[in-house]
Amino acid sequence: MAFRNKAYDYMEIEAGQAKDRPIQLADIDLFVATEFDVYFSSILAKSIASTITKLLTQVVAENTLVATGALIMGIFYSLTTQADTRMWTSLPKAVQGARIPLPEDGHLLLPSPQGVFLSEIDIPNCNACIVSVRITKANVTAAVATLPL
């Protein structure tokens, strides 16, 4: 099983004068790989059965509905096969966590290792806040959500 590349080797969080690097809490790729190894035989059998079923359905559609049926089944086959692989790639590569004091100015900055600011986050007026950051690949703006506590 091939592991995905990280967007960045690390990320920093800046809140006023405070700086921190998140620590890794969970390696989702490793978790998925472990589950994959455990259930590989079952996954393989289901995939083979699914492929055979789709192939036979496409043959019947070709014979019954000619070109239009074959086209419809080909599109269906392509869409359902892509959905099988999309599930793993939509998961985060890792889950990381950091704890820093709430910034007085209400702003967090997320610089990349190269010093490019990925996001400036406005923290709501609260006692504590969970900030979720999702970075899908390098040089792409981070998707951010805040949850005041």
PDB file of C-alpha atoms in Angstrom:
ATOM      1  CA  MET A   1       0.000   0.000   0.000  1.00  0.00           C
ATOM      2  CA  ALA A   2       1.461   3.362  -1.034  1.00  0.00           C
ATOM      3  CA  PHE A   3       1.329   6.153   1.521  1.00  0.00           C
ATOM      4  CA  ARG A   4       0.347   9.664   0.485  1.00  0.00           C
ATOM      5  CA  ASN A   5       2.735  12.615   0.611  1.00  0.00           C
ATOM      6  CA  LYS A   6       2.436  15.213   3.360  1.00  0.00           C
ATOM      7  CA  ALA A   7       1.494  18.754   2.396  1.00  0.00           C
ATOM      8  CA  TYR A   8       4.307  19.974   4.692  1.00  0.00           C
ATOM      9  CA  ASP A   9       6.835  18.266   6.956  1.00  0.00           C
ATOM     10  CA  TYR A  10       5.566  20.406   9.810  1.00  0.00           C
ATOM     11  CA  MET A  11       3.415  23.438  10.497  1.00  0.00           C
ATOM     12  CA  GLU A  12       3.811  26.245  12.988  1.00  0.00           C
ATOM     13  CA  ILE A  13       1.190  28.177  14.893  1.00  0.00           C
ATOM     14  CA  GLU A  14       1.787  31.783  15.881  1.00  0.00           C
ATOM     15  CA  ALA A  15      -0.383  33.608  18.408  1.00  0.00           C
ATOM     16  CA  GLY A  16       1.149  36.972  19.224  1.00  0.00           C
ATOM     17  CA  GLN A  17       4.563  36.152  20.703  1.00  0.00           C
ATOM     18  CA  ALA A  18       3.690  32.490  21.334  1.00  0.00           C
ATOM     19  CA  LYS A  19       4.779  29.915  18.765  1.00  0.00           C
ATOM     20  CA  ASP A  20       4.313  26.180  18.713  1.00  0.00           C
ATOM     21  CA  ARG A  21       4.483  23.178  16.437  1.00  0.00           C
ATOM     22  CA  PRO A  22       1.687  20.634  16.626  1.00  0.00           C
ATOM     23  CA  ILE A  23       2.554  17.101  17.668  1.00  0.00           C
ATOM     24  CA  GLN A  24       1.198  14.125  15.810  1.00  0.00           C
ATOM     25  CA  LEU A  25      -1.644  12.418  17.639  1.00  0.00           C
ATOM     26  CA  ALA A  26      -2.541   9.846  14.983  1.00  0.00           C
ATOM     27  CA  ASP A  27      -1.133   8.657  11.668  1.00  0.00           C
ATOM     28  CA  ILE A  28      -4.272   7.990   9.648  1.00  0.00           C
ATOM     29  CA  ASP A  29      -2.323   6.429   6.756  1.00  0.00           C
ATOM     30  CA  LEU A  30      -0.810   3.894   9.165  1.00  0.00           C
ATOM     31  CA  PHE A  31      -4.223   3.191  10.674  1.00  0.00           C
ATOM     32  CA  VAL A  32      -5.754   2.640   7.213  1.00  0.00           C
ATOM     33  CA  ALA A  33      -2.812   0.442   6.169  1.00  0.00           C
ATOM     34  CA  THR A  34      -3.240  -1.712   9.283  1.00  0.00           C
ATOM     35  CA  GLU A  35      -6.969  -2.098   8.652  1.00  0.00           C
ATOM     36  CA  PHE A  36      -6.246  -2.824   4.999  1.00  0.00           C
ATOM     37  CA  ASP A  37      -3.789  -5.594   5.922  1.00  0.00           C
ATOM     38  CA  VAL A  38      -6.294  -7.163   8.326  1.00  0.00           C
ATOM     39  CA  TYR A  39      -9.196  -7.082   5.875  1.00  0.00           C
ATOM     40  CA  PHE A  40      -7.286  -7.456   2.583  1.00  0.00           C
ATOM     41  CA  SER A  41      -8.642 -10.916   1.717  1.00  0.00           C
ATOM     42  CA  SER A  42     -12.221  -9.781   2.251  1.00  0.00           C
ATOM     43  CA  ILE A  43     -11.673  -6.532   0.332  1.00  0.00           C
ATOM     44  CA  LEU A  44     -10.086  -8.429  -2.561  1.00  0.00           C
ATOM     45  CA  ALA A  45     -12.939 -10.960  -2.746  1.00  0.00           C
ATOM     46  CA  LYS A  46     -15.554  -8.188  -2.710  1.00  0.00           C
ATOM     47  CA  SER A  47     -13.668  -6.235  -5.375  1.00  0.00           C
ATOM     48  CA  ILE A  48     -13.415  -9.285  -7.640  1.00  0.00           C
ATOM     49  CA  ALA A  49     -17.124 -10.061  -7.170  1.00  0.00           C
ATOM     50  CA  SER A  50     -18.015  -6.422  -7.850  1.00  0.00           C
ATOM     51  CA  THR A  51     -15.876  -6.336 -11.003  1.00  0.00           C
ATOM     52  CA  ILE A  52     -17.392  -9.573 -12.337  1.00  0.00           C
ATOM     53  CA  THR A  53     -20.925  -8.332 -11.602  1.00  0.00           C
ATOM     54  CA  LYS A  54     -20.269  -4.999 -13.317  1.00  0.00           C
ATOM     55  CA  LEU A  55     -18.681  -6.735 -16.315  1.00  0.00           C
ATOM     56  CA  LEU A  56     -21.585  -9.164 -16.739  1.00  0.00           C
ATOM     57  CA  THR A  57     -24.094  -6.329 -16.366  1.00  0.00           C
ATOM     58  CA  GLN A  58     -22.256  -4.346 -19.033  1.00  0.00           C
ATOM     59  CA  VAL A  59     -22.252  -7.338 -21.418  1.00  0.00           C
ATOM     60  CA  VAL A  60     -26.007  -7.818 -20.921  1.00  0.00           C
ATOM     61  CA  ALA A  61     -26.580  -4.081 -21.456  1.00  0.00           C
ATOM     62  CA  GLU A  62     -24.501  -4.140 -24.649  1.00  0.00           C
ATOM     63  CA  ASN A  63     -26.466  -7.093 -26.029  1.00  0.00           C
ATOM     64  CA  THR A  64     -29.843  -5.690 -24.999  1.00  0.00           C
ATOM     65  CA  LEU A  65     -29.513  -1.931 -25.369  1.00  0.00           C
ATOM     66  CA  VAL A  66     -26.613  -1.816 -27.841  1.00  0.00           C
ATOM     67  CA  ALA A  67     -24.375   1.302 -27.745  1.00  0.00           C
ATOM     68  CA  THR A  68     -26.477   3.423 -25.394  1.00  0.00           C
ATOM     69  CA  GLY A  69     -26.625   0.689 -22.757  1.00  0.00           C
ATOM     70  CA  ALA A  70     -22.904   0.052 -23.014  1.00  0.00           C
ATOM     71  CA  LEU A  71     -22.188   3.755 -22.597  1.00  0.00           C
ATOM     72  CA  ILE A  72     -24.470   4.065 -19.564  1.00  0.00           C
ATOM     73  CA  MET A  73     -22.948   1.001 -17.897  1.00  0.00           C
ATOM     74  CA  GLY A  74     -19.412   2.187 -18.692  1.00  0.00           C
ATOM     75  CA  ILE A  75     -20.112   5.508 -16.989  1.00  0.00           C
ATOM     76  CA  PHE A  76     -21.729   3.741 -14.008  1.00  0.00           C
ATOM     77  CA  TYR A  77     -18.760   1.373 -13.714  1.00  0.00           C
ATOM     78  CA  SER A  78     -16.287   4.264 -13.783  1.00  0.00           C
ATOM     79  CA  LEU A  79     -18.176   6.297 -11.166  1.00  0.00           C
ATOM     80  CA  THR A  80     -18.623   3.429  -8.720  1.00  0.00           C
ATOM     81  CA  THR A  81     -15.005   2.308  -9.020  1.00  0.00           C
ATOM     82  CA  GLN A  82     -13.735   5.840  -8.317  1.00  0.00           C
ATOM     83  CA  ALA A  83     -15.989   6.030  -5.266  1.00  0.00           C
ATOM     84  CA  ASP A  84     -14.208   2.974  -3.837  1.00  0.00           C
ATOM     85  CA  THR A  85     -10.840   4.747  -3.824  1.00  0.00           C
ATOM     86  CA  ARG A  86     -12.107   8.213  -2.903  1.00  0.00           C
ATOM     87  CA  MET A  87     -12.973   7.133   0.643  1.00  0.00           C
ATOM     88  CA  TRP A  88      -9.348   6.680   1.751  1.00  0.00           C
ATOM     89  CA  THR A  89      -7.979   9.731  -0.047  1.00  0.00           C
ATOM     90  CA  SER A  90     -10.557  12.021   1.561  1.00  0.00           C
ATOM     91  CA  LEU A  91      -9.298  11.181   5.060  1.00  0.00           C
ATOM     92  CA  PRO A  92      -6.615  13.375   6.626  1.00  0.00           C
ATOM     93  CA  LYS A  93      -3.071  12.015   6.427  1.00  0.00           C
ATOM     94  CA  ALA A  94      -2.497  12.709  10.105  1.00  0.00           C
ATOM     95  CA  VAL A  95      -4.167  14.265  13.114  1.00  0.00           C
ATOM     96  CA  GLN A  96      -2.010  16.713  15.029  1.00  0.00           C
ATOM     97  CA  GLY A  97      -2.589  18.831  18.094  1.00  0.00           C
ATOM     98  CA  ALA A  98      -1.100  21.847  19.809  1.00  0.00           C
ATOM     99  CA  ARG A  99      -2.061  23.978  22.770  1.00  0.00           C
ATOM    100  CA  ILE A 100      -1.248  27.654  22.971  1.00  0.00           C
ATOM    101  CA  PRO A 101      -2.691  30.568  24.946  1.00  0.00           C
ATOM    102  CA  LEU A 102      -5.532  32.470  23.307  1.00  0.00           C
ATOM    103  CA  PRO A 103      -4.000  35.401  21.451  1.00  0.00           C
ATOM    104  CA  GLU A 104      -4.799  38.848  22.857  1.00  0.00           C
ATOM    105  CA  ASP A 105      -5.453  40.227  19.383  1.00  0.00           C
ATOM    106  CA  GLY A 106      -7.692  37.254  18.494  1.00  0.00           C
ATOM    107  CA  HIS A 107      -5.569  36.097  15.539  1.00  0.00           C
ATOM    108  CA  LEU A 108      -3.630  32.913  14.876  1.00  0.00           C
ATOM    109  CA  LEU A 109      -1.174  32.711  12.005  1.00  0.00           C
ATOM    110  CA  LEU A 110      -0.246  29.467  10.274  1.00  0.00           C
ATOM    111  CA  PRO A 111       3.062  29.813   8.422  1.00  0.00           C
ATOM    112  CA  SER A 112       4.435  27.003   6.266  1.00  0.00           C
ATOM    113  CA  PRO A 113       8.012  25.779   6.853  1.00  0.00           C
ATOM    114  CA  GLN A 114       9.005  28.093   3.989  1.00  0.00           C
ATOM    115  CA  GLY A 115       7.496  31.094   5.824  1.00  0.00           C
ATOM    116  CA  VAL A 116       4.452  31.470   3.566  1.00  0.00           C
ATOM    117  CA  PHE A 117       1.324  32.215   5.599  1.00  0.00           C
ATOM    118  CA  LEU A 118      -1.240  29.512   4.913  1.00  0.00           C
ATOM    119  CA  SER A 119      -4.004  31.140   6.892  1.00  0.00           C
ATOM    120  CA  GLU A 120      -4.821  33.875   9.370  1.00  0.00           C
ATOM    121  CA  ILE A 121      -7.482  32.680  11.769  1.00  0.00           C
ATOM    122  CA  ASP A 122      -9.841  34.934  13.699  1.00  0.00           C
ATOM    123  CA  ILE A 123     -10.511  33.427  17.110  1.00  0.00           C
ATOM    124  CA  PRO A 124     -13.949  34.205  18.568  1.00  0.00           C
ATOM    125  CA  ASN A 125     -14.148  35.890  21.979  1.00  0.00           C
ATOM    126  CA  CYS A 126     -14.230  32.848  24.291  1.00  0.00           C
ATOM    127  CA  ASN A 127     -12.383  31.072  27.118  1.00  0.00           C
ATOM    128  CA  ALA A 128     -11.007  28.306  24.897  1.00  0.00           C
ATOM    129  CA  CYS A 129     -11.265  27.370  21.244  1.00  0.00           C
ATOM    130  CA  ILE A 130     -10.630  24.303  19.118  1.00  0.00           C
ATOM    131  CA  VAL A 131      -9.251  25.154  15.701  1.00  0.00           C
ATOM    132  CA  SER A 132      -9.419  22.565  12.931  1.00  0.00           C
ATOM    133  CA  VAL A 133      -7.015  23.050  10.035  1.00  0.00           C
ATOM    134  CA  ARG A 134      -7.041  20.931   6.886  1.00  0.00           C
ATOM    135  CA  ILE A 135      -4.257  21.302   4.351  1.00  0.00           C
ATOM    136  CA  THR A 136      -4.682  19.049   1.339  1.00  0.00           C
ATOM    137  CA  LYS A 137      -1.437  19.896  -0.449  1.00  0.00           C
ATOM    138  CA  ALA A 138       1.405  22.388  -0.385  1.00  0.00           C
ATOM    139  CA  ASN A 139       0.788  25.981  -1.477  1.00  0.00           C
ATOM    140  CA  VAL A 140      -2.983  25.672  -1.086  1.00  0.00           C
ATOM    141  CA  THR A 141      -4.919  27.815   1.368  1.00  0.00           C
ATOM    142  CA  ALA A 142      -5.760  25.914   4.527  1.00  0.00           C
ATOM    143  CA  ALA A 143      -9.401  25.104   5.268  1.00  0.00           C
ATOM    144  CA  VAL A 144     -10.106  26.287   8.805  1.00  0.00           C
ATOM    145  CA  ALA A 145     -12.985  25.858  11.252  1.00  0.00           C
ATOM    146  CA  THR A 146     -13.193  27.210  14.793  1.00  0.00           C
ATOM    147  CA  LEU A 147     -15.206  25.817  17.683  1.00  0.00           C
ATOM    148  CA  PRO A 148     -15.430  28.158  20.683  1.00  0.00           C
ATOM    149  CA  LEU A 149     -15.783  26.396  24.032  1.00  0.00           C
TER     150      LEU A 149
END
